[in-house]
Tab-separated table of C-alpha atoms and ligand atoms in Angstrom:
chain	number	residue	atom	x	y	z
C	1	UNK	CA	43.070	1.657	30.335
C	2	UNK	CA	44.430	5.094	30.602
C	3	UNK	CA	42.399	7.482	28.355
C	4	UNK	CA	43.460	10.654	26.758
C	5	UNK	CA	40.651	12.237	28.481
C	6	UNK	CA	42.419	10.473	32.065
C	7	UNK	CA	45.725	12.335	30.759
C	8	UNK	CA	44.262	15.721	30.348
C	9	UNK	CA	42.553	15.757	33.884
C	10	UNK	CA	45.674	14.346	35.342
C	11	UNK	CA	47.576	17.471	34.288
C	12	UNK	CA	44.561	19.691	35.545
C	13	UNK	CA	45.264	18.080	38.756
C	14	UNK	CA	48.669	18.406	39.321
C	15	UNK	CA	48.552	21.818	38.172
C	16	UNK	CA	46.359	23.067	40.807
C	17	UNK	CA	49.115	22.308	43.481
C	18	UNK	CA	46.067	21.100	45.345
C	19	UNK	CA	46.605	17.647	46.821
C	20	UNK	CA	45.887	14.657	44.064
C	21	UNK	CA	44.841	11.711	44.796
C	22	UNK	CA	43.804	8.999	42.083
C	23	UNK	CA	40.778	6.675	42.426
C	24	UNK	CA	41.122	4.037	40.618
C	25	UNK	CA	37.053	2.710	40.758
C	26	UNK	CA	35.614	-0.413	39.490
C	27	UNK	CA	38.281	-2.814	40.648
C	28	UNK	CA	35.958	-5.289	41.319
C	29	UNK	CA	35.736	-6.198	37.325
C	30	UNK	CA	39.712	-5.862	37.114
C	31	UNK	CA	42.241	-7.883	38.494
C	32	UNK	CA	43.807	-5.409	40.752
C	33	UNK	CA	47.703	-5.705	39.892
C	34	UNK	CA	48.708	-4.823	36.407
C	35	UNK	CA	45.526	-2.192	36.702
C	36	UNK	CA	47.524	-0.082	38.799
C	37	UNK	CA	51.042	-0.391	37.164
C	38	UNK	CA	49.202	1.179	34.490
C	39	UNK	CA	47.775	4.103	36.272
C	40	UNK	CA	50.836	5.113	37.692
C	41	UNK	CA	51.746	6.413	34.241
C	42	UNK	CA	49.786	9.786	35.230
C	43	UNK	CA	52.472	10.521	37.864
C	44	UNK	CA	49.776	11.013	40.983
C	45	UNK	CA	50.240	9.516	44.398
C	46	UNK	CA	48.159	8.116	46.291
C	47	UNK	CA	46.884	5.640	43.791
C	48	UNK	CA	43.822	4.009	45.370
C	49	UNK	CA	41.474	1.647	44.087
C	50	UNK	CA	37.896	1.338	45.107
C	51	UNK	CA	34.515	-0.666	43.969
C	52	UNK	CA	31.988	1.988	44.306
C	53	UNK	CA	29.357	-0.443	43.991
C	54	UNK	CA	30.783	-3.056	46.553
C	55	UNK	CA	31.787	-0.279	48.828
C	56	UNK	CA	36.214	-0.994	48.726
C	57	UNK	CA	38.453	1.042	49.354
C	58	UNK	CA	36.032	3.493	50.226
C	59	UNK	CA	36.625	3.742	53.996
C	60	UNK	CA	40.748	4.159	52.951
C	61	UNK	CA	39.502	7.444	50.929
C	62	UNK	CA	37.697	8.819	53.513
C	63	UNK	CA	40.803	7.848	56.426
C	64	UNK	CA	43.497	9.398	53.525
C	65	UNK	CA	41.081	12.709	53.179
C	66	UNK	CA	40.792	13.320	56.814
C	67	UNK	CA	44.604	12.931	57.116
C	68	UNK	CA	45.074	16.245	54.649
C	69	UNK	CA	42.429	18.407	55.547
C	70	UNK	CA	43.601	21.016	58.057
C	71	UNK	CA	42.244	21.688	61.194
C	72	UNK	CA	39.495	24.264	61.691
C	73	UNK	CA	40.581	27.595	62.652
C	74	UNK	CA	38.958	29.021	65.145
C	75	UNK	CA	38.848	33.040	64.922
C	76	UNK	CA	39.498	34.256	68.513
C	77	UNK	CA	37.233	37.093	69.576
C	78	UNK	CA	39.049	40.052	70.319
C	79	UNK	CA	35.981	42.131	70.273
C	80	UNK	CA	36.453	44.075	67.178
C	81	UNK	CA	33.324	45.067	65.725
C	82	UNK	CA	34.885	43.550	61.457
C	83	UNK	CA	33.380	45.836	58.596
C	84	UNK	CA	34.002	44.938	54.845
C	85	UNK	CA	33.866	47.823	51.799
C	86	UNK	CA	32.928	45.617	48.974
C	87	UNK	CA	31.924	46.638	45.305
C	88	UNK	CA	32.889	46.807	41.997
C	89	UNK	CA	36.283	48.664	40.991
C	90	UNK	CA	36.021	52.231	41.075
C	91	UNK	CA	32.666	52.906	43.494
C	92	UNK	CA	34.903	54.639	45.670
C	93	UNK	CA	35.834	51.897	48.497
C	94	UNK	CA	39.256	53.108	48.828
C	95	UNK	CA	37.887	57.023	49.353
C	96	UNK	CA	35.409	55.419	51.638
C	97	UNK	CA	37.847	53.650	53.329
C	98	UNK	CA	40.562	56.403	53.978
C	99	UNK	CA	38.044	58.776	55.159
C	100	UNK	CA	36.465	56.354	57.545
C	101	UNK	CA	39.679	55.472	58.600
C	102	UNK	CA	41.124	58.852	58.777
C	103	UNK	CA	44.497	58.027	57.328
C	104	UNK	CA	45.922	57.480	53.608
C	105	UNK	CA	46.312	53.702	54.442
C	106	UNK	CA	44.814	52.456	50.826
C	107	UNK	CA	45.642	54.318	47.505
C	108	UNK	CA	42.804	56.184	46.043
C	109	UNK	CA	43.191	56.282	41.973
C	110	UNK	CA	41.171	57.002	38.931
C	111	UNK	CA	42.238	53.620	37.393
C	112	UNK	CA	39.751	50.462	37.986
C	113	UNK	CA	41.465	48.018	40.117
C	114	UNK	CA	44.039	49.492	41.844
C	115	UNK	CA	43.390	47.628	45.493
C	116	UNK	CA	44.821	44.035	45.090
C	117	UNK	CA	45.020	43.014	49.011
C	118	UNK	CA	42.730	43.689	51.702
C	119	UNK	CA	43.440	46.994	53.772
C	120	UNK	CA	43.041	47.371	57.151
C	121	UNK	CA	42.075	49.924	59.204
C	122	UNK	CA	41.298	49.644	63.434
C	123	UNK	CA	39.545	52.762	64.673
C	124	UNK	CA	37.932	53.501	67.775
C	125	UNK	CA	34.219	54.146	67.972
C	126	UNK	CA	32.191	54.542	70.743
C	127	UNK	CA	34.753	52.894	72.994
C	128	UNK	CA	34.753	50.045	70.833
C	129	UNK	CA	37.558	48.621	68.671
C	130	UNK	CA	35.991	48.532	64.867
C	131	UNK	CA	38.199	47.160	62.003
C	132	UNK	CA	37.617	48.310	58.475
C	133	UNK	CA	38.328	46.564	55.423
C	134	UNK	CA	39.302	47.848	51.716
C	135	UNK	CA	38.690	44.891	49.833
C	136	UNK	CA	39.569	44.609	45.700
C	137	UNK	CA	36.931	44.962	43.398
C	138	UNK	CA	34.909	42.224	42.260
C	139	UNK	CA	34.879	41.537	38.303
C	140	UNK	CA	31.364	41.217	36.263
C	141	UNK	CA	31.995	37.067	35.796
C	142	UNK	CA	32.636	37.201	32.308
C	143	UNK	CA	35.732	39.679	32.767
C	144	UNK	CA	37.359	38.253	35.755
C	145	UNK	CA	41.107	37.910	34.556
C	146	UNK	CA	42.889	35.026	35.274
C	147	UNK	CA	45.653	36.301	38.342
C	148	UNK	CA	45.212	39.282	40.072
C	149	UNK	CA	41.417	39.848	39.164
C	150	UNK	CA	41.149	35.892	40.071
C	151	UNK	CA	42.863	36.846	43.659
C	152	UNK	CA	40.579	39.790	44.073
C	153	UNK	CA	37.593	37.970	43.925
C	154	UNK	CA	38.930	35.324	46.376
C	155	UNK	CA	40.053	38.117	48.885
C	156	UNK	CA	36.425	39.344	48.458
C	157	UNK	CA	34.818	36.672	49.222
C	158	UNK	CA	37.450	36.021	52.222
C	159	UNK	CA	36.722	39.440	53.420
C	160	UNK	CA	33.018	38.525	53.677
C	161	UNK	CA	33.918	35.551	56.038
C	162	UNK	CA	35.762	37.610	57.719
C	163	UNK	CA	33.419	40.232	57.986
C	164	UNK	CA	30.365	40.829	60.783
C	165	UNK	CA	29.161	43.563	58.825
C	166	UNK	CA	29.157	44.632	55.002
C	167	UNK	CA	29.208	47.483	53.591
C	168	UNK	CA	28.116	47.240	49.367
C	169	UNK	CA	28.617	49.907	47.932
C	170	UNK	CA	26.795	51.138	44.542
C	171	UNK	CA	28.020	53.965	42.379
C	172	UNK	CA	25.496	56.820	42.512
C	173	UNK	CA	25.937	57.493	38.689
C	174	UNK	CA	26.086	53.795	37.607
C	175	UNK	CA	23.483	51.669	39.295
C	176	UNK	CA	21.230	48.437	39.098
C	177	UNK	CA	24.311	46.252	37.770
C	178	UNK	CA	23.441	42.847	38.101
C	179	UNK	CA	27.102	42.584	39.880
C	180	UNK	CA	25.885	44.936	42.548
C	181	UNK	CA	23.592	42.081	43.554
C	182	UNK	CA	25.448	39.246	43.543
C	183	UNK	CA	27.898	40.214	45.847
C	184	UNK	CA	24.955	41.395	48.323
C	185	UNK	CA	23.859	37.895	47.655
C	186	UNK	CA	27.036	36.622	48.496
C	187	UNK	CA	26.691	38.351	51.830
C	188	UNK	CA	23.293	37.174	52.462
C	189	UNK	CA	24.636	33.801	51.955
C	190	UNK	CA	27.385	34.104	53.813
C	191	UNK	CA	24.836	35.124	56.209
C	192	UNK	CA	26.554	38.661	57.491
C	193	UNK	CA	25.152	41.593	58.276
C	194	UNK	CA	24.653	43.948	55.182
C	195	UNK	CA	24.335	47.991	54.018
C	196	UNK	CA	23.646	49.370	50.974
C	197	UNK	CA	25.827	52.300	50.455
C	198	UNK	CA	25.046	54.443	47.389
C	199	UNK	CA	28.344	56.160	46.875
C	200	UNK	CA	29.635	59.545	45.266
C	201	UNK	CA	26.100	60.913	45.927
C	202	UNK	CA	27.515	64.603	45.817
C	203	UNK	CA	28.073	63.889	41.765
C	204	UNK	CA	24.247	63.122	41.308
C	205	UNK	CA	22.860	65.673	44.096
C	206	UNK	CA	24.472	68.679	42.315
C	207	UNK	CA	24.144	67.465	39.145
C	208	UNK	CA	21.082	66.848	38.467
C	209	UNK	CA	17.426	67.190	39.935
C	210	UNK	CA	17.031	63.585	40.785
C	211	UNK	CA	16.896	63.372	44.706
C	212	UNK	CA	17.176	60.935	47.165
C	213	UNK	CA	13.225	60.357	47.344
C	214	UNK	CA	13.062	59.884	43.778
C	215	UNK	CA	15.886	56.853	43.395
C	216	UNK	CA	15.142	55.065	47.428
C	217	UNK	CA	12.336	52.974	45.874
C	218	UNK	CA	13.741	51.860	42.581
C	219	UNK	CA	17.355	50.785	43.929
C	220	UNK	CA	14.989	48.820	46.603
C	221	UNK	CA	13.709	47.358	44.108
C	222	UNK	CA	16.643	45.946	42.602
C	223	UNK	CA	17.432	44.360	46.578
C	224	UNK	CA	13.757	42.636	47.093
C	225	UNK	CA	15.955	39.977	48.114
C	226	UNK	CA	17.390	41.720	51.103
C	227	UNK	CA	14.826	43.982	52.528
C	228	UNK	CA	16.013	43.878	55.381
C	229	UNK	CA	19.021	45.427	54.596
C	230	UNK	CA	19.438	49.561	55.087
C	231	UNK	CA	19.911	51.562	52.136
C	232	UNK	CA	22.051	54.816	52.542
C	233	UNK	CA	23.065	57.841	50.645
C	234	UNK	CA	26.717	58.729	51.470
C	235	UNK	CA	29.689	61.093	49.709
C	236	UNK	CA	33.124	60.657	50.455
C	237	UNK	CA	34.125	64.039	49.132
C	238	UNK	CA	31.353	66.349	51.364
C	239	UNK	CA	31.570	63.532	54.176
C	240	UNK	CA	27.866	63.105	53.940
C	241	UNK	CA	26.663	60.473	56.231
C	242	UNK	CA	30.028	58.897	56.826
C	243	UNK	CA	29.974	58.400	60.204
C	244	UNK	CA	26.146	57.188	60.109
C	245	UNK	CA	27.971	53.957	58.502
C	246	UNK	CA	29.560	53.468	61.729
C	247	UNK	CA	25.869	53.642	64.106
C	248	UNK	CA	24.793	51.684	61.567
C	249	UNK	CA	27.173	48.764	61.666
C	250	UNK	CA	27.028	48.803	65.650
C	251	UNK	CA	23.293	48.744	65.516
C	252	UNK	CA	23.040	45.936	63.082
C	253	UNK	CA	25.833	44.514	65.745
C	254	UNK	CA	23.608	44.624	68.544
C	255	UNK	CA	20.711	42.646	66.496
C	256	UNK	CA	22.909	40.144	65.351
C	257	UNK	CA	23.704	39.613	69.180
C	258	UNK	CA	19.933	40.107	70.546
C	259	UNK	CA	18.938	36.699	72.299
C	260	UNK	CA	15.274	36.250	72.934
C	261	UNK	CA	13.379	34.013	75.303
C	262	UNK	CA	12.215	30.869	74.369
C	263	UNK	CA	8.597	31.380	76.177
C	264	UNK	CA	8.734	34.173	74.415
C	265	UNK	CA	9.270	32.963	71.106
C	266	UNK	CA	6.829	30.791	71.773
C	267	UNK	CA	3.984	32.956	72.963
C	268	UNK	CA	5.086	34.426	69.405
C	269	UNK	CA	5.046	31.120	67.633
C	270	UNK	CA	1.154	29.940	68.570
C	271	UNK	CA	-0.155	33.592	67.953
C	272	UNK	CA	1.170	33.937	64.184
C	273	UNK	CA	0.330	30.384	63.580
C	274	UNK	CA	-3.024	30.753	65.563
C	275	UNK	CA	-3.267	33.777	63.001
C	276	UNK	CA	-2.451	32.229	59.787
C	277	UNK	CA	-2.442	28.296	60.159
C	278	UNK	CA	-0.022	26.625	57.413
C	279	UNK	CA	-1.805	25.047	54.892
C	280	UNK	CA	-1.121	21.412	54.106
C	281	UNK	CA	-2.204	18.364	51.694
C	282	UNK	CA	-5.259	16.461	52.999
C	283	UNK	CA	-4.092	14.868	56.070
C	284	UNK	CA	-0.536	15.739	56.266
C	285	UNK	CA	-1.471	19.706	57.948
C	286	UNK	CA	1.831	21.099	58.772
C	287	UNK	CA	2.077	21.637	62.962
C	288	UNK	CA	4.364	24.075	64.585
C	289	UNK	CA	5.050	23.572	68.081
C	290	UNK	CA	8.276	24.866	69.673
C	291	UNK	CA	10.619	26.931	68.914
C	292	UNK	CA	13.712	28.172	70.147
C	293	UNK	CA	17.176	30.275	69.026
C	294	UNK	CA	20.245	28.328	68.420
C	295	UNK	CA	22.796	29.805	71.101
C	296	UNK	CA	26.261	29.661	69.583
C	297	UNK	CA	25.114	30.793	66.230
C	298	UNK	CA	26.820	34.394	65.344
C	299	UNK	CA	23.339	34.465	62.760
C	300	UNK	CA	20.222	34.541	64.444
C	301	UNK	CA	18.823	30.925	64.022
C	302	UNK	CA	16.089	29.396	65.167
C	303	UNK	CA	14.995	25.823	65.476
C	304	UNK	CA	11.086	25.285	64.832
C	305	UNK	CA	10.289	21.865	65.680
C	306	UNK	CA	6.795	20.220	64.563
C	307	UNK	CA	5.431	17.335	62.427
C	308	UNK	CA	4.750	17.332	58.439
C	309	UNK	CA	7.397	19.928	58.407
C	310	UNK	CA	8.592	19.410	54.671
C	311	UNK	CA	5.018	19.980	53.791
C	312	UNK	CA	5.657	23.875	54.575
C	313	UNK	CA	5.196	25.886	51.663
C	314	UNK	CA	8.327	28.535	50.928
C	315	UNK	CA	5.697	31.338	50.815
C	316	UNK	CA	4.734	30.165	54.956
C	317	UNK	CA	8.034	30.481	55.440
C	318	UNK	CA	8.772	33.925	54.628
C	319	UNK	CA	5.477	35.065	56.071
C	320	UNK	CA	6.961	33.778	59.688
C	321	UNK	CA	10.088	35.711	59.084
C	322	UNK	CA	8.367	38.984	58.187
C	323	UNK	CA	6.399	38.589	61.281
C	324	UNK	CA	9.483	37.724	63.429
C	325	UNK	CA	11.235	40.679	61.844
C	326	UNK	CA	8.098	42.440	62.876
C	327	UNK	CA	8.371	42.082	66.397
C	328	UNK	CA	11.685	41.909	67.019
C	329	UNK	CA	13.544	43.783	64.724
C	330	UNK	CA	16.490	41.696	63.457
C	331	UNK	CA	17.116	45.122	60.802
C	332	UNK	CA	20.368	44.551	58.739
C	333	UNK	CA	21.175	40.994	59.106
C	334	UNK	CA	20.030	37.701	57.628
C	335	UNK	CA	18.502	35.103	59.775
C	336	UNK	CA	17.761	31.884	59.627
C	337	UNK	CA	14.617	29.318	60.573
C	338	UNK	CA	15.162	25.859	60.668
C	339	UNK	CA	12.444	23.481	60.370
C	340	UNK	CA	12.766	20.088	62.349
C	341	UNK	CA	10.770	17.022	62.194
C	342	UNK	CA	9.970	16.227	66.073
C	343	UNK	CA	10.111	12.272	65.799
C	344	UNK	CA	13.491	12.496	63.323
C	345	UNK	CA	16.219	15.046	64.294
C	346	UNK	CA	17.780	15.981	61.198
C	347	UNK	CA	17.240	19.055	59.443
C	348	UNK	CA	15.452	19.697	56.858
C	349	UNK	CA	14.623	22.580	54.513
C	350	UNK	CA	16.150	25.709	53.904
C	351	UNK	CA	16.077	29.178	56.002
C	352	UNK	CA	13.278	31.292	54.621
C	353	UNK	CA	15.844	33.757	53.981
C	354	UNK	CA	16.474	32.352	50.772
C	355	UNK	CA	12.927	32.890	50.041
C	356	UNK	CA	12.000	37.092	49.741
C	357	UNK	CA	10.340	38.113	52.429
C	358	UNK	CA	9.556	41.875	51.850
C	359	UNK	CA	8.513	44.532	54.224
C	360	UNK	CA	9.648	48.281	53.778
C	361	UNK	CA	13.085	48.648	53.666
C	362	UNK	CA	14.694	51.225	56.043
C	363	UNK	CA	15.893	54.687	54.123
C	364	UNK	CA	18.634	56.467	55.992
C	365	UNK	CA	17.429	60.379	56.554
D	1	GTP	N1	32.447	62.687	43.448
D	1	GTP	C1	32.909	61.686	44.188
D	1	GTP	N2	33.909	60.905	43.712
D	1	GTP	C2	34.356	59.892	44.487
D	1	GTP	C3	33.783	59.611	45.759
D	1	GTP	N3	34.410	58.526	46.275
D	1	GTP	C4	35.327	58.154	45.369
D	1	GTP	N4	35.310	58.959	44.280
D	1	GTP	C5	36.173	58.876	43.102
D	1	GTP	O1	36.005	57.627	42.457
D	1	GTP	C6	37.245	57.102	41.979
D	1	GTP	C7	37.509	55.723	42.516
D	1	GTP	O2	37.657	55.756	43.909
D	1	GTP	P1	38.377	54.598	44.724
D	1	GTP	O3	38.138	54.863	46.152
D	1	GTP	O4	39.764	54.399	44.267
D	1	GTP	O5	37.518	53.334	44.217
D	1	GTP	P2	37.697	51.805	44.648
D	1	GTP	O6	36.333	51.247	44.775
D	1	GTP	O7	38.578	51.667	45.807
D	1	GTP	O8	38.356	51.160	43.362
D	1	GTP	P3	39.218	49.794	43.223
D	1	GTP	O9	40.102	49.676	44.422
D	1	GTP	O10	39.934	49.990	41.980
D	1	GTP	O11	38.218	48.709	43.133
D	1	GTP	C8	38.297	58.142	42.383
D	1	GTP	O12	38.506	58.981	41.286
D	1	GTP	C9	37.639	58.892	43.512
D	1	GTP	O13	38.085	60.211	43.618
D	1	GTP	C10	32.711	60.471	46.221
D	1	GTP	O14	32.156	60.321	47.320
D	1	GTP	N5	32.323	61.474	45.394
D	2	MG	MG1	40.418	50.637	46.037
């Protein structure tokens, strides 16, 4: 029986100019006929009926899904070092952008919102091809408007996949906004590289007597859950520290690309666990035993293989990625530690990066 409830989600459906298909479920308690006659009232095709429960029509979902979803993309490598501007409206992206890029590509305006596509810029630094991106401002959730803000947040969020390298930029007058951190969450997630770029500093430097000292430590605060990320002080308008952005992004670059042995990561491996054995229930002792870093992986991952794995407690975790960060480096991106049973291979358990690990963060001079 076709509910109004079944009518209303129908609509939803066919409004999203997404494919539709209907699953008709339960057919095993119905005969299957008239059921479907019925269904096709809601004006969706493919109409297909399944037992969820006695596993029908199950396999023909999956076969129709694969049919419509496209093919992965594959982004060629051209070289191009990719940087994103993100931030809210009006931190200054577009200035950023146009003086990084050294051309009026993007329009610069006193009005919020005033980006709607994603700019591009190529420029050539240090013999290398970098490509900068003006993204739109993301909305506070609440606010996002249905349409163009709705777009902006999507081309956001497309211009962090695109991205190696963020740049998040925080207004120097207006700062710990709870937005501010979400979208460096979203690029911790997305597992890119990441800077945080406090913007318009000249307004706050002459203004008042608060200096750079004074606010480092409290906007760190506010990004315990990316200390690994640098913070920098940076003015469009006196070209303070502009060009730093662009060491910066190569540098973060180069660890994103660093490779390291696996003897040794492993020479690494028994000494901090040597140090600091992980603690486990009774009999069920976590073990650590090898290690090694994934090879195609544009993060830095690494596969820890050992037994009672899922016994690892989150705060273990993080203490082996501030010690790997320790030794080698890894400053400005996420990375990631996988922990696999040796007798099953499947993974299991999330990178410590979600966890917070939290050694000094690096202050630009
Ligand atoms: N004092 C000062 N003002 C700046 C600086 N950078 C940008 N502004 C001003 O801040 C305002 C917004 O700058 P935009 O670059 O348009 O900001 P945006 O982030 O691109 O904004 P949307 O595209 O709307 O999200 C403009 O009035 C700029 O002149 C800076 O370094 N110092
Ligand atoms: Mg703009």
């Amino acid at each position: 029986m076709i509910t109004e409830e079944d009518r209303r989600v129908a609509k939803l459906g066919l409004k999203s100019k997404k494919p539709v298909f209907l699953v008709v479920n339960k057919i095993d308690k119905n005969r299957k006929g008239d059921q479907y006659l019925d269904f096709q009232r809601l004006g969706i095709k493919p109409i297909i009926g399944t037992s969820a429960t006695h596993r029908e029509g199950v396999d023909e979902l999956l076969e129709r899904l694969v049919q419509i979803i496209p093919e992965a993309s594959i982004v060629e490598d051209d070289g191009r070092l990719r940087i994103a501007i993100l931030g809210r409206p009006n931190v200054g992206k577009s200035y950023l952008f146009n003086t990084l890029a050294k051309k009026q590509q993007a329009i610069v305006a006193d009005r919020a919102g005033t980006t709607r596509d994603i700019n591009r810029a190529t420029v050539r630094y240090n013999g290398r091809d970098l490509e900068i991106m003006d993204t739109a401002g993301i909305r506070r959730n609440g606010k996002i408007e249905v349409g163009i803000e709705k777009f902006s947040v999507i081309r956001s969020l497309s211009a962090i996949e695109q991205a190696d390298v963020c740049f998040m930029l925080m207004d120097a007058n207006e700062l710990n906004v709870q937005l501010d951190q979400k979208i460096a969450g979203m690029v911790k997630e997305a597992g890119k590289g990441l800077v945080l770029v406090v913007s318009k500093w000249d307004a706050v430097e002459g203004r008042t007597a608060y200096t750079r000292d004074d606010m480092a430590p409290q906007i760190s605060q506010n990004y315990e859950f990316v200390p690994w990320a640098p913070l920098i002080f940076t003015s469009s308008v006196t070209g303070q520290n502009v060009t730093r952005l662009f060491e910066l992004a190569e540098t973060i670059d180069e660890q994103r690309k660093k490779r390291i042995k696996t003897v040794d990561l492993n020479r690494w491996l028994k000494q901090v666990t040597d140090k600091h054995p992980p603690a486990g229930l009774k009999n069920r002792a976590p073990k650590l035993n090898y290690m090694v870093q994934e090879d195609d992986n544009p993060i830095p991952a690494f596969k820890i293989f050992g037994s009672h794995t899922k016994f690892l407690h989150w705060s273990y975790k993080r203490y082996l990625e501030r010690a790997l960060r320790e030794v080698y480096g890894y400053e400005g991106t996420p990375v990631q530690l996988w922990f696999i049973e040796k007798h099953i291979t499947h993974k299991h358990g999330f990178s410590p990066t979600k966890g917070d690990a939290k050694p000094p963060r690096k202050i630009q001079k």
